[in-house]
């Protein structure tokens, strides 16, 4: 009888290389290696050949860059999802897509198992396992690194005994994951939250200190919340595909030191961890998109959308994108983006990407209402009546509950103190 098969998410690194042989021995399954290209800057043919040399019966490269940008990155930009208000979720957004691709290959090749190289301590294992279970509950999951409990030295010995090439270059002092939407850096000296991230943690961004003294202005056109064109002349931007747009902005903004993030992050598994990110294009685009929403969405849309963004950020972070709840919220976001069309001019300078100008055919900005010059069209008399109703309830409350002729201490109104006895309870 033919052996069973497993589709392994293969990166070409030591862990997933050892995993090929370990799965052969431990599970007696044939391994099909699948490497997903989400813009992680690798020589993919070299990776593929290494998988075959290491013992995979087949090895595939899946170019998922376009799908990643179109179906994960841009919807996340439209939603405005930044985990804990800072992390653009690059790693988190890629995991469900990789899981989906693993399942597609598994079904096509008749595999009963899928496997990934995540450890048992991080978020990524949760994202893979949850995504796989949400899409293919019948699929069995193997997580070798989580299961084998080998130390680094034991792993290297295992590799040597099985003729698996161990990288000769000094291992990076960090654990890095990168794709088009950003680069995640952790471990090493970063594990002490007091340590400022050393320069060698960064690869995409120049230190803002050494960035050009002169700003660069870049113009971005959005259609329904999606960036579709860019250029340095607002009157003649160039239409480009999403992958090109994000790639170019990473270079452009990175050269101004834009996109460095230093974050104490709350992992899903209950651990606080020190995370450093580089996300030049993501930071720039979030700033630009939000500036355009400022012009095209109403006050209540902006307020409520922010609440939705917080919810969605956590769902993405927690690996729950393939849930009906996430889908429901996505429909809300898509609806909010119908009029988010227009142009934003962004200034890149010394580590900052700031919207310098915005315009839109759908703009709700009304000069006649907003201007402080004479001759404005705002109804000043209506303001008086409006305030009368707006404060009605407060006036009643003051009359009944504050006591006539007596104003309480300011501190007791707006700045109460908490007794030490209550702290820590
Ligand atoms: N803390 C980030 C996240 O959970 C980044 C994880 C980076 N992963 C890695 N394998 N280095 O999304």
Short mmCIF file of C-alpha atoms and ligand atoms in Angstrom, two decimals:
data_model
loop_
_atom_site.label_atom_id
_atom_site.label_comp_id
_atom_site.label_asym_id
_atom_site.label_seq_id
_atom_site.Cartn_x
_atom_site.Cartn_y
_atom_site.Cartn_z
CA UNK A 1 0.00 0.00 0.00
CA UNK A 2 1.23 3.49 -0.83
CA UNK A 3 2.41 5.61 2.03
CA UNK A 4 0.24 8.43 3.36
CA UNK A 5 1.22 11.99 2.58
CA UNK A 6 1.67 15.21 4.50
CA UNK A 7 1.97 18.73 3.11
CA UNK A 8 4.59 20.68 5.06
CA UNK A 9 4.93 24.48 5.11
CA UNK A 10 8.61 24.60 4.23
CA UNK A 11 10.79 27.66 4.76
CA UNK A 12 14.19 26.19 3.93
CA UNK A 13 15.49 26.82 7.44
CA UNK A 14 16.90 24.25 9.83
CA UNK A 15 13.63 23.56 11.67
CA UNK A 16 11.52 22.66 8.67
CA UNK A 17 14.41 20.78 7.03
CA UNK A 18 14.83 18.58 10.09
CA UNK A 19 11.04 18.28 10.13
CA UNK A 20 11.03 16.52 6.73
CA UNK A 21 13.15 13.64 8.02
CA UNK A 22 11.58 13.62 11.45
CA UNK A 23 8.09 13.24 9.95
CA UNK A 24 9.37 10.43 7.67
CA UNK A 25 10.62 8.52 10.68
CA UNK A 26 8.07 9.35 13.32
CA UNK A 27 4.87 9.26 11.23
CA UNK A 28 5.98 7.13 8.29
CA UNK A 29 4.49 9.67 5.88
CA UNK A 30 5.83 11.03 2.60
CA UNK A 31 6.46 14.76 2.80
CA UNK A 32 5.38 17.25 0.16
CA UNK A 33 7.09 20.58 0.79
CA UNK A 34 5.18 23.75 -0.01
CA UNK A 35 6.87 27.13 0.26
CA UNK A 36 4.55 30.11 0.06
CA UNK A 37 5.95 33.31 -1.40
CA UNK A 38 4.33 36.26 0.36
CA UNK A 39 7.25 38.51 -0.44
CA UNK A 40 9.65 37.06 2.09
CA UNK A 41 12.78 37.83 0.04
CA UNK A 42 14.17 34.38 -0.62
CA UNK A 43 15.66 32.51 -3.50
CA UNK A 44 12.74 30.17 -3.83
CA UNK A 45 14.30 27.78 -6.32
CA UNK A 46 17.18 27.16 -3.90
CA UNK A 47 14.64 26.47 -1.17
CA UNK A 48 12.75 24.06 -3.40
CA UNK A 49 15.87 22.12 -4.33
CA UNK A 50 16.88 21.90 -0.69
CA UNK A 51 13.51 20.37 0.19
CA UNK A 52 13.99 17.67 -2.44
CA UNK A 53 17.57 16.97 -1.35
CA UNK A 54 16.43 16.70 2.25
CA UNK A 55 13.90 14.02 1.41
CA UNK A 56 10.65 15.61 0.29
CA UNK A 57 9.00 13.56 -2.47
CA UNK A 58 7.74 16.74 -4.11
CA UNK A 59 8.41 20.44 -3.54
CA UNK A 60 6.29 23.36 -4.71
CA UNK A 61 6.63 27.13 -4.61
CA UNK A 62 3.32 28.98 -4.42
CA UNK A 63 3.50 32.60 -5.47
CA UNK A 64 0.85 34.14 -3.24
CA UNK A 65 2.02 37.75 -3.31
CA UNK A 66 -0.87 39.08 -5.32
CA UNK A 67 -3.46 37.21 -3.28
CA UNK A 68 -1.79 38.30 -0.07
CA UNK A 69 -1.97 41.97 -0.99
CA UNK A 70 -5.43 41.87 -2.55
CA UNK A 71 -7.26 39.67 -0.05
CA UNK A 72 -5.39 40.23 3.21
CA UNK A 73 -3.24 43.37 3.19
CA UNK A 74 -5.57 45.83 1.48
CA UNK A 75 -8.72 44.73 3.32
CA UNK A 76 -6.74 45.14 6.55
CA UNK A 77 -5.72 48.63 5.43
CA UNK A 78 -9.35 49.48 4.66
CA UNK A 79 -10.36 48.24 8.08
CA UNK A 80 -7.53 50.15 9.76
CA UNK A 81 -6.40 47.15 11.77
CA UNK A 82 -3.37 47.81 13.97
CA UNK A 83 -3.01 45.37 16.87
CA UNK A 84 -2.70 47.30 20.13
CA UNK A 85 -2.74 50.43 17.97
CA UNK A 86 0.73 49.87 16.54
CA UNK A 87 1.35 46.50 14.89
CA UNK A 88 0.17 46.29 11.25
CA UNK A 89 -0.15 42.49 11.62
CA UNK A 90 2.15 41.42 8.78
CA UNK A 91 2.97 38.00 10.21
CA UNK A 92 -0.55 37.43 11.48
CA UNK A 93 -2.18 38.24 8.13
CA UNK A 94 -0.01 35.80 6.19
CA UNK A 95 -0.69 32.74 8.33
CA UNK A 96 -4.30 32.07 7.30
CA UNK A 97 -3.35 32.42 3.64
CA UNK A 98 -0.48 29.97 4.05
CA UNK A 99 -2.84 27.58 5.84
CA UNK A 100 -5.35 27.85 2.99
CA UNK A 101 -2.66 27.09 0.42
CA UNK A 102 -1.42 24.08 2.41
CA UNK A 103 -4.95 22.69 2.43
CA UNK A 104 -5.37 23.25 -1.32
CA UNK A 105 -2.18 21.29 -1.97
CA UNK A 106 -3.13 18.59 0.52
CA UNK A 107 -6.47 18.02 -1.21
CA UNK A 108 -4.94 18.10 -4.67
CA UNK A 109 -2.17 15.65 -3.75
CA UNK A 110 -4.35 13.40 -1.62
CA UNK A 111 -2.59 14.15 1.67
CA UNK A 112 -4.30 13.42 4.96
CA UNK A 113 -2.00 15.64 7.05
CA UNK A 114 -0.59 19.15 6.98
CA UNK A 115 2.44 20.27 8.99
CA UNK A 116 4.09 23.52 10.05
CA UNK A 117 7.27 24.46 11.91
CA UNK A 118 5.85 26.61 14.69
CA UNK A 119 6.92 26.29 18.29
CA UNK A 120 4.52 25.75 21.17
CA UNK A 121 4.97 29.21 22.63
CA UNK A 122 3.89 31.65 19.97
CA UNK A 123 0.86 32.94 18.17
CA UNK A 124 1.71 31.39 14.84
CA UNK A 125 0.92 27.81 15.89
CA UNK A 126 -2.52 28.99 16.96
CA UNK A 127 -3.08 30.83 13.68
CA UNK A 128 -2.10 27.81 11.59
CA UNK A 129 -4.04 25.27 13.61
CA UNK A 130 -7.17 27.39 13.93
CA UNK A 131 -7.17 28.33 10.23
CA UNK A 132 -6.66 24.72 9.17
CA UNK A 133 -9.42 23.50 11.45
CA UNK A 134 -11.78 26.23 10.30
CA UNK A 135 -11.32 25.32 6.63
CA UNK A 136 -10.64 21.57 6.74
CA UNK A 137 -11.70 19.98 10.01
CA UNK A 138 -10.86 16.51 8.66
CA UNK A 139 -7.20 17.41 8.09
CA UNK A 140 -4.71 16.15 10.69
CA UNK A 141 -2.06 18.55 11.91
CA UNK A 142 1.56 17.81 12.71
CA UNK A 143 3.73 20.44 14.39
CA UNK A 144 7.18 18.79 14.63
CA UNK A 145 8.97 21.59 16.47
CA UNK A 146 6.19 21.66 19.06
CA UNK A 147 6.29 17.88 19.38
CA UNK A 148 9.91 16.84 19.24
CA UNK A 149 11.22 18.72 22.29
CA UNK A 150 14.78 18.78 20.95
CA UNK A 151 17.21 21.43 22.15
CA UNK A 152 19.05 23.42 19.49
CA UNK A 153 22.12 21.21 19.92
CA UNK A 154 20.11 18.01 19.65
CA UNK A 155 18.46 19.36 16.54
CA UNK A 156 21.83 20.13 14.95
CA UNK A 157 23.08 16.65 15.85
CA UNK A 158 19.94 15.14 14.33
CA UNK A 159 20.57 17.18 11.17
CA UNK A 160 24.19 16.02 10.95
CA UNK A 161 23.24 12.39 11.46
CA UNK A 162 20.72 12.67 8.64
CA UNK A 163 23.01 14.65 6.28
CA UNK A 164 20.79 17.71 6.44
CA UNK A 165 22.86 20.81 5.73
CA UNK A 166 23.23 23.01 8.81
CA UNK A 167 23.72 26.69 7.91
CA UNK A 168 27.42 27.52 8.25
CA UNK A 169 26.91 31.27 8.60
CA UNK A 170 26.56 32.53 12.14
CA UNK A 171 22.90 32.23 13.03
CA UNK A 172 21.05 35.55 13.18
CA UNK A 173 20.85 36.81 16.75
CA UNK A 174 17.12 37.35 16.14
CA UNK A 175 14.08 35.40 15.06
CA UNK A 176 12.76 37.11 11.94
CA UNK A 177 9.65 36.70 9.84
CA UNK A 178 9.15 38.90 6.81
CA UNK A 179 6.61 39.46 4.08
CA UNK A 180 5.44 42.37 1.91
CA UNK A 181 3.54 44.01 4.75
CA UNK A 182 6.40 44.04 7.24
CA UNK A 183 9.28 42.43 9.02
CA UNK A 184 8.92 41.00 12.55
CA UNK A 185 12.00 40.76 14.73
CA UNK A 186 12.17 39.10 18.13
CA UNK A 187 14.48 37.31 20.60
CA UNK A 188 18.16 37.88 21.44
CA UNK A 189 18.94 41.15 23.20
CA UNK A 190 15.41 42.36 22.42
CA UNK A 191 14.13 40.07 25.17
CA UNK A 192 15.14 42.69 27.73
CA UNK A 193 12.52 45.42 27.31
CA UNK A 194 15.00 47.95 28.66
CA UNK A 195 17.43 47.43 25.78
CA UNK A 196 17.06 49.81 22.88
CA UNK A 197 16.87 47.74 19.68
CA UNK A 198 20.36 47.67 18.15
CA UNK A 199 20.78 48.85 14.57
CA UNK A 200 21.44 45.32 13.34
CA UNK A 201 17.85 44.39 14.15
CA UNK A 202 16.74 46.53 11.22
CA UNK A 203 17.07 45.68 7.55
CA UNK A 204 14.45 47.72 5.72
CA UNK A 205 14.77 51.11 7.40
CA UNK A 206 17.56 53.58 7.82
CA UNK A 207 18.06 55.11 11.26
CA UNK A 208 15.97 58.33 11.13
CA UNK A 209 19.05 60.20 12.41
CA UNK A 210 20.80 59.44 9.14
CA UNK A 211 17.75 59.85 6.92
CA UNK A 212 17.74 62.72 4.41
CA UNK A 213 17.29 66.21 5.87
CA UNK A 214 14.94 67.07 3.01
CA UNK A 215 11.43 65.59 2.85
CA UNK A 216 10.10 63.46 0.02
CA UNK A 217 6.46 64.01 -0.93
CA UNK A 218 4.56 61.07 -2.36
CA UNK A 219 1.04 61.16 -3.72
CA UNK A 220 -1.28 58.16 -3.47
CA UNK A 221 -4.65 57.72 -5.17
CA UNK A 222 -7.25 55.58 -3.45
CA UNK A 223 -10.36 53.99 -4.92
CA UNK A 224 -12.87 52.74 -2.38
CA UNK A 225 -10.16 52.61 0.26
CA UNK A 226 -7.64 50.77 -1.92
CA UNK A 227 -4.41 52.44 -3.05
CA UNK A 228 -4.23 52.16 -6.83
CA UNK A 229 -1.68 54.72 -8.03
CA UNK A 230 1.31 56.68 -6.80
CA UNK A 231 3.78 59.32 -7.90
CA UNK A 232 5.68 62.41 -6.88
CA UNK A 233 3.53 64.67 -9.04
CA UNK A 234 -0.05 64.76 -7.74
CA UNK A 235 -1.30 65.61 -11.23
CA UNK A 236 0.24 62.58 -12.93
CA UNK A 237 0.32 59.53 -10.70
CA UNK A 238 1.07 56.12 -12.12
CA UNK A 239 -1.37 53.22 -11.81
CA UNK A 240 0.40 50.14 -10.47
CA UNK A 241 -0.62 46.74 -9.16
CA UNK A 242 -0.79 46.25 -5.40
CA UNK A 243 2.40 44.21 -5.05
CA UNK A 244 4.42 46.85 -6.92
CA UNK A 245 2.83 49.65 -4.94
CA UNK A 246 3.63 48.10 -1.57
CA UNK A 247 7.15 47.12 -2.66
CA UNK A 248 7.94 50.64 -3.86
CA UNK A 249 6.55 52.27 -0.75
CA UNK A 250 8.61 49.97 1.46
CA UNK A 251 11.76 51.19 -0.28
CA UNK A 252 10.76 54.83 -0.43
CA UNK A 253 9.56 55.13 3.15
CA UNK A 254 12.30 52.85 4.51
CA UNK A 255 14.89 55.24 3.07
CA UNK A 256 13.40 57.95 5.30
CA UNK A 257 13.47 55.72 8.37
CA UNK A 258 9.69 55.34 8.39
CA UNK A 259 8.11 52.26 9.92
CA UNK A 260 10.15 51.26 12.97
CA UNK A 261 7.97 49.96 15.77
CA UNK A 262 9.09 48.90 19.25
CA UNK A 263 6.27 47.20 21.07
CA UNK A 264 5.57 45.25 24.24
CA UNK A 265 2.96 42.92 22.88
CA UNK A 266 0.38 40.74 24.54
CA UNK A 267 0.47 37.34 22.93
CA UNK A 268 -2.59 35.22 22.64
CA UNK A 269 -1.00 32.54 24.83
CA UNK A 270 -0.80 34.89 27.82
CA UNK A 271 2.80 36.02 27.46
CA UNK A 272 4.04 39.57 27.14
CA UNK A 273 6.80 39.75 24.56
CA UNK A 274 9.11 42.39 23.15
CA UNK A 275 8.46 42.78 19.42
CA UNK A 276 10.24 44.99 16.96
CA UNK A 277 8.78 45.61 13.54
CA UNK A 278 9.68 47.34 10.33
CA UNK A 279 6.69 48.24 8.23
CA UNK A 280 7.41 51.31 6.10
CA UNK A 281 4.68 50.84 3.47
CA UNK A 282 2.13 49.77 6.07
CA UNK A 283 2.72 52.81 8.29
CA UNK A 284 2.64 55.16 5.33
CA UNK A 285 -0.52 53.67 3.86
CA UNK A 286 -2.38 53.55 7.18
CA UNK A 287 -1.60 57.24 7.69
CA UNK A 288 -2.72 58.12 4.16
CA UNK A 289 -5.86 56.00 4.24
CA UNK A 290 -6.91 57.37 7.58
CA UNK A 291 -6.39 60.93 6.30
CA UNK A 292 -8.71 60.22 3.39
CA UNK A 293 -11.32 58.73 5.71
CA UNK A 294 -11.13 61.93 7.70
CA UNK A 295 -12.45 63.72 4.64
CA UNK A 296 -14.97 61.18 3.39
CA UNK A 297 -16.55 59.48 6.43
CA UNK A 298 -18.98 60.99 8.90
CA UNK A 299 -18.19 61.39 12.56
CA UNK A 300 -20.22 58.37 13.59
CA UNK A 301 -18.76 56.21 10.82
CA UNK A 302 -15.24 57.08 11.97
CA UNK A 303 -16.04 56.40 15.59
CA UNK A 304 -17.79 53.10 15.07
CA UNK A 305 -15.33 51.91 12.46
CA UNK A 306 -12.56 52.32 15.01
CA UNK A 307 -14.39 49.98 17.35
CA UNK A 308 -14.78 47.47 14.53
CA UNK A 309 -11.08 47.85 13.71
CA UNK A 310 -10.13 46.95 17.26
CA UNK A 311 -12.29 43.85 17.12
CA UNK A 312 -10.90 42.83 13.75
CA UNK A 313 -7.30 43.46 14.83
CA UNK A 314 -7.75 41.01 17.63
CA UNK A 315 -9.42 38.44 15.38
CA UNK A 316 -6.52 38.71 12.91
CA UNK A 317 -3.98 38.55 15.70
CA UNK A 318 -5.72 35.55 17.21
CA UNK A 319 -5.88 33.64 13.91
CA UNK A 320 -9.67 33.82 13.62
CA UNK A 321 -9.97 35.38 10.17
CA UNK A 322 -11.84 32.37 8.81
CA UNK A 323 -14.73 32.87 11.21
CA UNK A 324 -18.24 34.01 10.36
CA UNK A 325 -17.74 36.86 12.83
CA UNK A 326 -14.77 38.18 10.87
CA UNK A 327 -16.70 37.87 7.64
CA UNK A 328 -19.61 39.87 9.05
CA UNK A 329 -17.28 42.68 10.09
CA UNK A 330 -15.58 42.61 6.68
CA UNK A 331 -18.90 43.38 5.05
CA UNK A 332 -19.33 46.36 7.32
CA UNK A 333 -15.87 47.64 6.41
CA UNK A 334 -16.45 47.14 2.67
CA UNK A 335 -19.60 49.19 2.95
CA UNK A 336 -17.79 52.03 4.73
CA UNK A 337 -15.23 52.22 1.92
CA UNK A 338 -17.68 53.03 -0.88
CA UNK A 339 -16.81 56.73 -0.84
CA UNK A 340 -13.21 56.53 0.37
CA UNK A 341 -11.92 57.63 -3.01
CA UNK A 342 -9.45 60.43 -3.50
CA UNK A 343 -5.85 61.49 -3.21
CA UNK A 344 -3.47 61.93 -0.30
CA UNK A 345 -0.10 63.64 -0.37
CA UNK A 346 2.27 62.25 2.25
CA UNK A 347 5.45 63.81 3.58
CA UNK A 348 8.29 61.44 4.43
CA UNK A 349 10.82 62.98 6.77
CA UNK A 350 13.08 61.68 9.52
CA UNK A 351 11.15 58.56 10.45
CA UNK A 352 7.69 60.07 9.99
CA UNK A 353 5.06 59.61 7.30
CA UNK A 354 2.47 62.35 7.71
CA UNK A 355 -0.45 63.31 5.51
CA UNK A 356 0.28 66.80 4.23
CA UNK A 357 -2.78 67.17 1.98
CA UNK A 358 -5.90 65.29 0.98
CA UNK A 359 -8.67 65.80 -1.57
CA UNK A 360 -11.64 63.80 -2.78
CA UNK A 361 -14.61 64.11 -5.14
CA UNK A 362 -16.55 62.58 -2.23
CA UNK A 363 -15.25 65.04 0.32
CA UNK A 364 -17.63 66.05 3.10
CA UNK A 365 -15.50 69.08 3.87
CA UNK A 366 -17.64 72.15 3.13
CA UNK A 367 -15.61 75.33 2.91
CA UNK A 368 -18.71 77.53 3.22
CA UNK A 369 -19.54 75.89 6.55
CA UNK A 370 -16.01 75.61 7.87
CA UNK A 371 -14.53 79.00 7.10
CA UNK A 372 -13.93 81.59 9.79
CA UNK A 373 -14.01 84.31 7.15
CA UNK A 374 -17.08 86.50 6.92
CA UNK A 375 -19.95 85.36 4.75
CA UNK A 376 -19.99 81.76 5.89
CA UNK A 377 -23.19 79.73 5.49
CA UNK A 378 -23.34 78.30 9.00
CA UNK A 379 -26.57 79.12 10.86
CA UNK A 380 -25.31 80.74 14.06
CA UNK A 381 -28.81 81.15 15.53
CA UNK A 382 -29.44 77.42 15.12
CA UNK A 383 -26.39 76.78 17.31
CA UNK A 384 -28.05 78.44 20.28
CA UNK A 385 -31.16 76.28 19.98
CA UNK A 386 -29.11 73.19 19.43
CA UNK A 387 -27.09 73.75 22.58
CA UNK A 388 -30.26 74.37 24.53
CA UNK A 389 -31.49 70.86 23.76
CA UNK A 390 -28.05 69.28 23.96
CA UNK A 391 -27.63 70.49 27.54
CA UNK A 392 -31.24 69.96 28.61
CA UNK A 393 -30.56 66.82 30.64
CA UNK A 394 -27.52 68.29 32.34
CA UNK A 395 -29.46 71.32 33.39
CA UNK A 396 -32.11 69.13 34.97
CA UNK A 397 -29.46 67.09 36.74
CA UNK A 398 -27.68 70.17 38.05
CA UNK A 399 -30.91 71.58 39.39
CA UNK A 400 -31.93 68.40 41.18
CA UNK A 401 -28.65 66.78 42.18
CA UNK A 402 -25.94 69.42 42.55
CA UNK A 403 -27.89 71.65 44.92
CA UNK A 404 -28.70 75.25 44.14
CA UNK A 405 -25.93 77.81 44.54
CA UNK A 406 -23.29 75.24 45.37
CA UNK A 407 -20.49 74.11 43.02
CA UNK A 408 -18.68 70.95 44.09
CA UNK A 409 -14.89 70.85 44.22
CA UNK A 410 -13.43 70.38 40.75
CA UNK A 411 -11.42 67.39 41.95
CA UNK A 412 -14.50 65.53 43.12
CA UNK A 413 -16.12 66.18 39.73
CA UNK A 414 -13.42 65.10 37.32
CA UNK A 415 -10.34 63.86 39.20
CA UNK A 416 -11.29 61.54 42.05
CA UNK A 417 -8.46 59.82 43.91
CA UNK A 418 -8.27 56.09 44.57
CA UNK A 419 -7.18 55.22 48.13
CA UNK A 420 -4.10 53.04 48.45
CA UNK A 421 -6.33 50.53 50.23
CA UNK A 422 -8.26 50.04 47.00
CA UNK A 423 -5.20 49.70 44.76
CA UNK A 424 -4.26 46.12 43.99
CA UNK A 425 -7.62 44.68 45.04
N1 LIG B 1 4.63 38.79 17.38
C1 LIG B 1 4.31 38.82 15.99
C2 LIG B 1 3.03 38.09 15.76
O1 LIG B 1 2.63 37.31 16.58
C3 LIG B 1 5.42 38.34 15.13
C4 LIG B 1 5.73 36.88 15.15
C5 LIG B 1 6.96 36.61 14.41
N2 LIG B 1 7.06 35.22 14.10
C6 LIG B 1 8.21 34.61 13.94
N3 LIG B 1 8.18 33.36 13.61
N4 LIG B 1 9.36 35.21 14.14
O2 LIG B 1 2.38 38.30 14.76
#
